[in-house]
Amino acid sequence: MRDTRESRLLLVLLVAIAFALITVDIRGGEKSPLDGARHVAASVFGPVEKGMAAAVDPVGNVIGAVREAGSRDTQISRLERENAELKQKLAAEGSSTGRAAELDRLLGTAGAGQYRIKAAEVIAIGPAQGFSWTVTIDIGSEDGIARDMTVINGDGLVGRVTTVGPSTSTVLLANDPDFTVGTRMEGTKELGFATGQGDRPLRVQLLNGKAKVKKGDRLVTFGSQGDKPFVPGVPVGRVVRADSAAGELTRTVQVEPFVGFTKLDVVGVVVQAPREDPRDSVLPDKPEKKRPAPVKKPAPEATRPGEEDGPGAAASPGTGPGDGTDPDPDPGTGTEPGPGTGPGTGTDPGTGTDPETDPGTDPGTGTGTDTPPATDTRN
């Protein structure tokens, strides 16, 4: 349709008619003159609208589902991201807590030995640098670190510094086969040399072939001249096996190191040695052996008097003379005649049933065949 003057007039006329019909319909309310026309239009166009809705609704539902699916995927992604961030935060907090505990133990060891240290963190392990047992720490010459300084942690000897860079250093671990350190036994002061054996215990060769060694004995570093590369008194490990020393000038023992070389994190480089040798003071206290609890004896069972030998077990006083088998205090009822029995020859030495209150004052009343009355023979 072209945009002409006639078409514009027609459009204005249709709009005016539409407004007029709307005004009439609104004013008429329920009795609007257009109500009939509305019903006719509904009956004509209703089925068409229903059919169109039936055809369009599935498409609309699909579009809505796609939109909701996209929103749901976005929400799931957001929740997964928040969950991952929360896990990282918890892991970081746990790691920080563990490092704080290790640092506390390191400071405790350094304080016990009067070592001045620089704390460091392990940032790389040996395989990246060769076949040696080494680690890289995050401090170097800019932090005052120099070659041949002793490295410790909260458990004991870690190793010695071999290479120093501006901000990093390489540490040769004590379990490396090229590592050797002088040792001293706790208590006996026996000297030796410890050599690393990788993932096996340290091999310590004692200078005294007759040294008395037992399982559980502990060793510390002997120290080096000028305190380099080793300061004295650092815990090394405990004896797990002592080899036979028959006919040998030295004795070899196997020592389990205190330090776990595969789980190093926080370490300390000793930048100043103690003024005096701490000897064995850096070693932790030995755990006290638990004594076995004393065995309680069962209490003796209570017994009635007369059931066992002892005071009060004898017959009660007043028992008539007899063979002692009858503890009855009634004289005359026993199996033998009691004192005061008449000299009659009767078989019944008394009444038996009537207890005598005054033995000897009553002549025998036996029923024997002796007719003369029984006489009392006592003075």
Tab-separated table of C-alpha atoms in Angstrom:
chain	number	residue	atom	x	y	z
A	1	MET	CA	0.000	0.000	0.000
A	2	ARG	CA	1.386	3.326	-1.053
A	3	ASP	CA	1.721	6.195	1.352
A	4	THR	CA	-0.792	8.606	-0.218
A	5	ARG	CA	-3.090	11.219	1.138
A	6	GLU	CA	-6.095	8.903	0.775
A	7	SER	CA	-4.415	6.109	2.713
A	8	ARG	CA	-3.525	8.478	5.549
A	9	LEU	CA	-7.150	9.687	5.722
A	10	LEU	CA	-8.351	6.090	5.791
A	11	LEU	CA	-5.972	5.231	8.611
A	12	VAL	CA	-7.094	8.228	10.648
A	13	LEU	CA	-10.725	7.292	10.065
A	14	LEU	CA	-10.173	3.688	11.212
A	15	VAL	CA	-8.376	4.839	14.356
A	16	ALA	CA	-11.243	7.249	15.124
A	17	ILE	CA	-13.799	4.479	14.632
A	18	ALA	CA	-11.800	2.179	16.918
A	19	PHE	CA	-11.661	4.767	19.711
A	20	ALA	CA	-15.406	5.365	19.301
A	21	LEU	CA	-16.184	1.678	19.590
A	22	ILE	CA	-13.948	1.336	22.658
A	23	THR	CA	-15.652	4.323	24.295
A	24	VAL	CA	-19.131	2.919	23.590
A	25	ASP	CA	-18.105	-0.528	24.877
A	26	ILE	CA	-16.657	0.851	28.107
A	27	ARG	CA	-19.673	3.050	28.829
A	28	GLY	CA	-22.120	0.234	28.067
A	29	GLY	CA	-20.541	-2.121	30.624
A	30	GLU	CA	-22.264	-5.483	30.791
A	31	LYS	CA	-25.082	-4.141	28.487
A	32	SER	CA	-22.719	-2.939	25.822
A	33	PRO	CA	-24.225	-2.894	22.302
A	34	LEU	CA	-21.023	-4.547	21.109
A	35	ASP	CA	-21.443	-7.593	23.344
A	36	GLY	CA	-23.184	-9.567	20.597
A	37	ALA	CA	-20.465	-8.757	18.124
A	38	ARG	CA	-17.899	-9.823	20.690
A	39	HIS	CA	-19.569	-13.235	21.096
A	40	VAL	CA	-19.727	-13.701	17.334
A	41	ALA	CA	-16.053	-12.849	17.046
A	42	ALA	CA	-15.211	-15.229	19.893
A	43	SER	CA	-17.137	-18.079	18.249
A	44	VAL	CA	-15.432	-17.434	14.920
A	45	PHE	CA	-11.893	-16.708	15.985
A	46	GLY	CA	-11.811	-18.883	19.206
A	47	PRO	CA	-11.130	-22.204	17.453
A	48	VAL	CA	-8.525	-20.514	15.286
A	49	GLU	CA	-6.752	-19.088	18.372
A	50	LYS	CA	-6.912	-22.473	20.123
A	51	GLY	CA	-5.385	-24.239	17.150
A	52	MET	CA	-2.686	-21.636	16.871
A	53	ALA	CA	-1.929	-21.944	20.589
A	54	ALA	CA	-1.710	-25.749	20.320
A	55	ALA	CA	0.765	-25.357	17.493
A	56	VAL	CA	2.788	-22.579	19.086
A	57	ASP	CA	2.871	-23.744	22.750
A	58	PRO	CA	5.301	-26.691	22.193
A	59	VAL	CA	7.676	-24.351	20.432
A	60	GLY	CA	7.337	-21.875	23.277
A	61	ASN	CA	7.879	-24.621	25.822
A	62	VAL	CA	11.010	-25.776	24.017
A	63	ILE	CA	12.334	-22.243	23.895
A	64	GLY	CA	11.533	-21.802	27.607
A	65	ALA	CA	13.184	-25.110	28.462
A	66	VAL	CA	16.283	-24.126	26.527
A	67	ARG	CA	16.386	-20.817	28.327
A	68	GLU	CA	15.898	-22.519	31.730
A	69	ALA	CA	18.497	-25.153	30.842
A	70	GLY	CA	20.990	-22.467	30.019
A	71	SER	CA	20.178	-20.692	33.274
A	72	ARG	CA	20.433	-23.988	35.192
A	73	ASP	CA	23.793	-24.794	33.597
A	74	THR	CA	24.999	-21.334	34.501
A	75	GLN	CA	23.847	-21.825	38.087
A	76	ILE	CA	25.511	-25.246	38.298
A	77	SER	CA	28.733	-23.835	36.902
A	78	ARG	CA	28.623	-21.005	39.408
A	79	LEU	CA	28.052	-23.445	42.302
A	80	GLU	CA	30.878	-25.692	41.122
A	81	ARG	CA	33.200	-22.714	40.901
A	82	GLU	CA	32.244	-21.551	44.391
A	83	ASN	CA	32.736	-25.103	45.712
A	84	ALA	CA	36.202	-25.315	44.150
A	85	GLU	CA	37.145	-21.933	45.612
A	86	LEU	CA	35.920	-23.056	49.034
A	87	LYS	CA	37.985	-26.261	48.805
A	88	GLN	CA	41.068	-24.281	47.859
A	89	LYS	CA	40.487	-21.932	50.765
A	90	LEU	CA	40.114	-24.809	53.225
A	91	ALA	CA	43.221	-26.511	51.832
A	92	ALA	CA	45.180	-23.274	52.134
A	93	GLU	CA	44.015	-22.823	55.717
A	94	GLY	CA	44.962	-26.428	56.539
A	95	SER	CA	48.363	-25.985	54.901
A	96	SER	CA	48.925	-22.757	56.807
A	97	THR	CA	48.030	-24.474	60.063
A	98	GLY	CA	50.445	-27.328	59.322
A	99	ARG	CA	53.264	-24.943	58.399
A	100	ALA	CA	52.676	-22.913	61.536
A	101	ALA	CA	53.028	-26.085	63.616
A	102	GLU	CA	56.246	-27.058	61.776
A	103	LEU	CA	57.640	-23.570	62.269
A	104	ASP	CA	56.910	-23.768	65.997
A	105	ARG	CA	58.777	-27.070	66.242
A	106	LEU	CA	61.690	-25.643	64.220
A	107	LEU	CA	61.952	-22.653	66.531
A	108	GLY	CA	61.822	-24.983	69.540
A	109	THR	CA	64.732	-27.049	68.213
A	110	ALA	CA	66.733	-23.945	67.343
A	111	GLY	CA	66.083	-22.506	70.783
A	112	ALA	CA	67.180	-25.700	72.552
A	113	GLY	CA	70.503	-25.691	70.672
A	114	GLN	CA	70.955	-21.899	70.654
A	115	TYR	CA	71.137	-21.952	66.842
A	116	ARG	CA	70.465	-18.742	64.946
A	117	ILE	CA	68.519	-19.728	61.839
A	118	LYS	CA	66.866	-18.405	58.702
A	119	ALA	CA	63.548	-20.111	58.043
A	120	ALA	CA	62.867	-21.281	54.485
A	121	GLU	CA	60.343	-23.240	52.457
A	122	VAL	CA	61.134	-26.195	50.199
A	123	ILE	CA	60.076	-25.276	46.647
A	124	ALA	CA	61.607	-28.114	44.586
A	125	ILE	CA	62.893	-31.674	45.071
A	126	GLY	CA	65.863	-33.606	43.752
A	127	PRO	CA	64.644	-35.348	40.576
A	128	ALA	CA	64.370	-31.967	38.829
A	129	GLN	CA	68.057	-31.335	39.544
A	130	GLY	CA	69.636	-34.753	38.955
A	131	PHE	CA	69.873	-38.102	40.668
A	132	SER	CA	71.028	-36.777	44.039
A	133	TRP	CA	68.830	-36.469	47.114
A	134	THR	CA	68.507	-32.684	47.132
A	135	VAL	CA	65.899	-29.973	47.618
A	136	THR	CA	65.712	-26.319	46.674
A	137	ILE	CA	64.755	-23.703	49.264
A	138	ASP	CA	63.481	-20.172	48.663
A	139	ILE	CA	66.317	-18.197	50.280
A	140	GLY	CA	69.813	-17.463	48.974
A	141	SER	CA	72.788	-15.119	49.171
A	142	GLU	CA	70.532	-12.085	49.411
A	143	ASP	CA	69.275	-13.553	52.700
A	144	GLY	CA	72.753	-14.221	54.100
A	145	ILE	CA	72.981	-17.883	53.052
A	146	ALA	CA	76.394	-19.316	52.156
A	147	ARG	CA	77.755	-22.683	51.057
A	148	ASP	CA	78.301	-25.418	53.703
A	149	MET	CA	75.721	-24.202	56.186
A	150	THR	CA	73.802	-26.746	58.291
A	151	VAL	CA	70.107	-27.207	57.489
A	152	ILE	CA	67.693	-28.481	60.163
A	153	ASN	CA	63.984	-28.764	60.858
A	154	GLY	CA	61.932	-29.463	63.952
A	155	ASP	CA	63.023	-33.132	64.006
A	156	GLY	CA	66.776	-32.795	63.457
A	157	LEU	CA	69.426	-32.815	60.739
A	158	VAL	CA	68.153	-32.221	57.179
A	159	GLY	CA	71.430	-31.692	55.298
A	160	ARG	CA	73.878	-28.994	54.214
A	161	VAL	CA	73.825	-26.171	51.658
A	162	THR	CA	75.805	-27.034	48.498
A	163	THR	CA	74.805	-24.369	45.954
A	164	VAL	CA	73.703	-20.792	46.599
A	165	GLY	CA	71.935	-18.426	44.215
A	166	PRO	CA	70.663	-14.898	44.811
A	167	SER	CA	67.236	-16.007	45.985
A	168	THR	CA	67.401	-19.833	46.139
A	169	SER	CA	69.753	-22.501	47.481
A	170	THR	CA	70.286	-26.230	46.964
A	171	VAL	CA	70.477	-28.527	49.999
A	172	LEU	CA	72.116	-31.986	49.913
A	173	LEU	CA	70.002	-34.230	52.148
A	174	ALA	CA	71.533	-36.386	54.870
A	175	ASN	CA	70.292	-39.617	53.255
A	176	ASP	CA	72.249	-39.003	50.017
A	177	PRO	CA	75.028	-41.591	49.427
A	178	ASP	CA	77.546	-38.740	49.031
A	179	PHE	CA	76.602	-37.273	52.409
A	180	THR	CA	78.822	-37.910	55.466
A	181	VAL	CA	78.578	-36.350	58.926
A	182	GLY	CA	80.432	-36.931	62.190
A	183	THR	CA	78.232	-38.312	64.988
A	184	ARG	CA	78.372	-38.833	68.742
A	185	MET	CA	76.367	-41.390	70.728
A	186	GLU	CA	74.102	-40.120	73.477
A	187	GLY	CA	75.451	-40.967	76.905
A	188	THR	CA	78.524	-43.031	75.922
A	189	LYS	CA	79.917	-40.239	73.665
A	190	GLU	CA	81.194	-42.848	71.166
A	191	LEU	CA	82.233	-41.153	67.907
A	192	GLY	CA	81.467	-42.293	64.381
A	193	PHE	CA	80.623	-41.250	60.828
A	194	ALA	CA	77.136	-41.471	59.323
A	195	THR	CA	76.643	-42.026	55.578
A	196	GLY	CA	73.358	-41.802	53.657
A	197	GLN	CA	71.856	-44.842	51.940
A	198	GLY	CA	68.892	-43.375	50.092
A	199	ASP	CA	65.600	-44.661	51.389
A	200	ARG	CA	67.362	-47.066	53.791
A	201	PRO	CA	68.635	-46.243	57.307
A	202	LEU	CA	71.872	-44.290	57.697
A	203	ARG	CA	75.031	-46.366	57.985
A	204	VAL	CA	77.121	-45.285	60.987
A	205	GLN	CA	80.636	-46.597	61.462
A	206	LEU	CA	81.753	-46.262	65.097
A	207	LEU	CA	85.467	-45.746	65.694
A	208	ASN	CA	85.451	-48.094	68.695
A	209	GLY	CA	84.900	-51.670	67.533
A	210	LYS	CA	84.046	-52.745	71.104
A	211	ALA	CA	81.528	-49.974	71.708
A	212	LYS	CA	78.415	-51.134	73.513
A	213	VAL	CA	75.403	-50.257	71.397
A	214	LYS	CA	71.771	-51.264	71.802
A	215	LYS	CA	68.637	-50.689	69.816
A	216	GLY	CA	67.124	-47.278	70.504
A	217	ASP	CA	70.382	-45.464	71.275
A	218	ARG	CA	70.374	-41.952	69.797
A	219	LEU	CA	73.013	-39.933	67.959
A	220	VAL	CA	73.721	-36.222	67.427
A	221	THR	CA	76.149	-34.375	65.170
A	222	PHE	CA	79.707	-34.110	66.459
A	223	GLY	CA	80.315	-30.795	64.721
A	224	SER	CA	82.940	-29.562	62.266
A	225	GLN	CA	85.941	-27.303	62.614
A	226	GLY	CA	84.682	-23.753	62.350
A	227	ASP	CA	81.097	-25.127	62.559
A	228	LYS	CA	81.046	-25.723	58.805
A	229	PRO	CA	79.462	-27.673	57.302
A	230	PHE	CA	77.932	-28.970	60.555
A	231	VAL	CA	77.183	-27.420	63.925
A	232	PRO	CA	77.268	-29.711	66.996
A	233	GLY	CA	74.370	-31.241	68.876
A	234	VAL	CA	71.819	-31.601	66.052
A	235	PRO	CA	69.730	-34.816	66.445
A	236	VAL	CA	70.560	-37.381	63.732
A	237	GLY	CA	68.600	-40.566	64.479
A	238	ARG	CA	68.224	-43.715	66.596
A	239	VAL	CA	69.871	-47.128	66.284
A	240	VAL	CA	67.691	-49.822	64.728
A	241	ARG	CA	70.333	-52.546	64.286
A	242	ALA	CA	73.892	-53.143	65.471
A	243	ASP	CA	76.051	-55.417	63.336
A	244	SER	CA	78.528	-57.855	64.849
A	245	ALA	CA	81.990	-56.412	65.498
A	246	ALA	CA	83.978	-59.619	66.065
A	247	GLY	CA	87.609	-59.080	65.087
A	248	GLU	CA	87.014	-55.634	63.536
A	249	LEU	CA	88.559	-52.337	64.523
A	250	THR	CA	85.283	-50.464	63.925
A	251	ARG	CA	81.631	-51.295	64.464
A	252	THR	CA	78.788	-50.591	62.063
A	253	VAL	CA	75.238	-49.737	63.154
A	254	GLN	CA	72.101	-48.884	61.194
A	255	VAL	CA	70.424	-45.636	62.243
A	256	GLU	CA	66.912	-44.509	61.400
A	257	PRO	CA	66.989	-40.706	60.849
A	258	PHE	CA	64.633	-38.497	62.815
A	259	VAL	CA	63.793	-36.447	59.691
A	260	GLY	CA	61.347	-37.649	57.051
A	261	PHE	CA	63.170	-36.624	53.869
A	262	THR	CA	60.196	-37.271	51.573
A	263	LYS	CA	57.888	-34.806	53.362
A	264	LEU	CA	60.019	-31.724	53.941
A	265	ASP	CA	58.279	-28.356	53.950
A	266	VAL	CA	59.615	-25.792	56.429
A	267	VAL	CA	63.357	-25.892	57.226
A	268	GLY	CA	65.916	-23.623	58.823
A	269	VAL	CA	69.462	-22.747	57.748
A	270	VAL	CA	71.824	-22.242	60.694
A	271	VAL	CA	73.552	-18.916	60.027
A	272	GLN	CA	75.247	-18.748	63.430
A	273	ALA	CA	76.464	-21.662	65.581
A	274	PRO	CA	76.002	-21.796	69.383
A	275	ARG	CA	78.780	-20.532	71.625
A	276	GLU	CA	78.961	-23.859	73.451
A	277	ASP	CA	78.317	-27.417	72.309
A	278	PRO	CA	74.742	-28.241	73.370
A	279	ARG	CA	75.711	-31.927	73.666
A	280	ASP	CA	72.493	-33.957	74.085
A	281	SER	CA	70.221	-31.098	75.186
A	282	VAL	CA	68.528	-30.787	71.780
A	283	LEU	CA	67.343	-34.395	71.855
A	284	PRO	CA	63.710	-34.740	72.939
A	285	ASP	CA	62.908	-36.346	76.264
A	286	LYS	CA	62.606	-40.100	76.127
A	287	PRO	CA	59.090	-41.399	76.671
A	288	GLU	CA	58.652	-42.935	80.090
A	289	LYS	CA	58.071	-46.656	80.140
A	290	LYS	CA	54.703	-47.581	81.516
A	291	ARG	CA	54.929	-49.777	84.566
A	292	PRO	CA	52.520	-52.719	84.679
A	293	ALA	CA	49.646	-52.169	87.044
A	294	PRO	CA	49.973	-54.209	90.283
A	295	VAL	CA	47.848	-57.328	90.379
A	296	LYS	CA	45.300	-57.081	93.140
A	297	LYS	CA	44.965	-60.217	95.238
A	298	PRO	CA	41.408	-61.323	95.934
A	299	ALA	CA	40.218	-60.531	99.445
A	300	PRO	CA	39.882	-63.636	101.731
A	301	GLU	CA	36.349	-64.855	102.162
A	302	ALA	CA	34.767	-64.316	105.566
A	303	THR	CA	34.486	-67.505	107.647
A	304	ARG	CA	32.469	-68.399	110.703
A	305	PRO	CA	34.307	-69.192	113.971
A	306	GLY	CA	35.244	-72.834	114.138
A	307	GLU	CA	35.540	-73.343	110.331
A	308	GLU	CA	39.305	-72.927	110.255
A	309	ASP	CA	42.172	-73.131	112.685
A	310	GLY	CA	43.093	-70.040	114.615
A	311	PRO	CA	41.923	-68.032	117.589
A	312	GLY	CA	38.336	-68.802	118.445
A	313	ALA	CA	38.326	-72.041	116.468
A	314	ALA	CA	38.556	-74.249	119.580
A	315	ALA	CA	35.531	-75.430	121.461
A	316	SER	CA	33.896	-72.849	123.680
A	317	PRO	CA	34.886	-72.761	127.371
A	318	GLY	CA	32.896	-74.909	129.749
A	319	THR	CA	33.008	-78.069	127.659
A	320	GLY	CA	33.025	-81.099	129.855
A	321	PRO	CA	36.080	-83.341	129.874
A	322	GLY	CA	35.803	-85.780	127.090
A	323	ASP	CA	37.435	-86.514	123.819
A	324	GLY	CA	36.827	-82.942	122.587
A	325	THR	CA	34.551	-84.019	119.801
A	326	ASP	CA	31.458	-82.555	121.319
A	327	PRO	CA	31.608	-78.790	121.886
A	328	ASP	CA	28.357	-78.878	123.878
A	329	PRO	CA	28.880	-76.930	127.122
A	330	ASP	CA	26.509	-79.342	128.990
A	331	PRO	CA	28.571	-81.740	131.109
A	332	GLY	CA	27.153	-85.171	131.279
A	333	THR	CA	25.820	-85.244	127.793
A	334	GLY	CA	29.106	-86.323	126.251
A	335	THR	CA	30.028	-89.851	125.379
A	336	GLU	CA	32.183	-90.242	128.492
A	337	PRO	CA	31.082	-89.951	132.120
A	338	GLY	CA	31.626	-86.459	133.509
A	339	PRO	CA	32.921	-85.658	137.007
A	340	GLY	CA	30.558	-86.440	139.854
A	341	THR	CA	29.165	-89.602	138.313
A	342	GLY	CA	28.327	-92.226	140.923
A	343	PRO	CA	30.395	-95.396	141.145
A	344	GLY	CA	27.434	-97.476	140.239
A	345	THR	CA	27.757	-100.079	137.560
A	346	GLY	CA	24.681	-98.938	135.692
A	347	THR	CA	24.841	-98.325	132.015
A	348	ASP	CA	23.331	-94.886	132.357
A	349	PRO	CA	25.794	-92.548	134.101
A	350	GLY	CA	23.163	-89.858	134.655
A	351	THR	CA	19.902	-88.577	133.469
A	352	GLY	CA	21.529	-87.085	130.338
A	353	THR	CA	18.498	-85.033	129.567
A	354	ASP	CA	18.620	-82.687	132.529
A	355	PRO	CA	21.702	-80.458	132.582
A	356	GLU	CA	23.493	-80.502	135.905
A	357	THR	CA	23.749	-77.102	137.555
A	358	ASP	CA	26.056	-78.255	140.365
A	359	PRO	CA	28.190	-81.159	139.225
A	360	GLY	CA	29.022	-83.589	142.029
A	361	THR	CA	26.355	-82.603	144.591
A	362	ASP	CA	23.727	-84.998	143.316
A	363	PRO	CA	24.416	-88.682	143.820
A	364	GLY	CA	24.181	-90.744	140.720
A	365	THR	CA	20.707	-91.649	139.678
A	366	GLY	CA	21.666	-94.340	137.301
A	367	THR	CA	19.330	-97.220	136.779
A	368	GLY	CA	22.010	-99.823	137.028
A	369	THR	CA	21.728	-103.071	138.996
A	370	ASP	CA	23.789	-101.735	141.901
A	371	THR	CA	21.208	-101.230	144.697
A	372	PRO	CA	23.374	-99.274	147.171
A	373	PRO	CA	23.033	-95.575	146.585
A	374	ALA	CA	25.910	-93.966	144.833
A	375	THR	CA	28.207	-91.984	147.102
A	376	ASP	CA	30.250	-88.978	146.273
A	377	THR	CA	33.916	-89.905	146.319
A	378	ARG	CA	35.219	-86.338	146.082
A	379	ASN	CA	36.540	-84.556	149.180
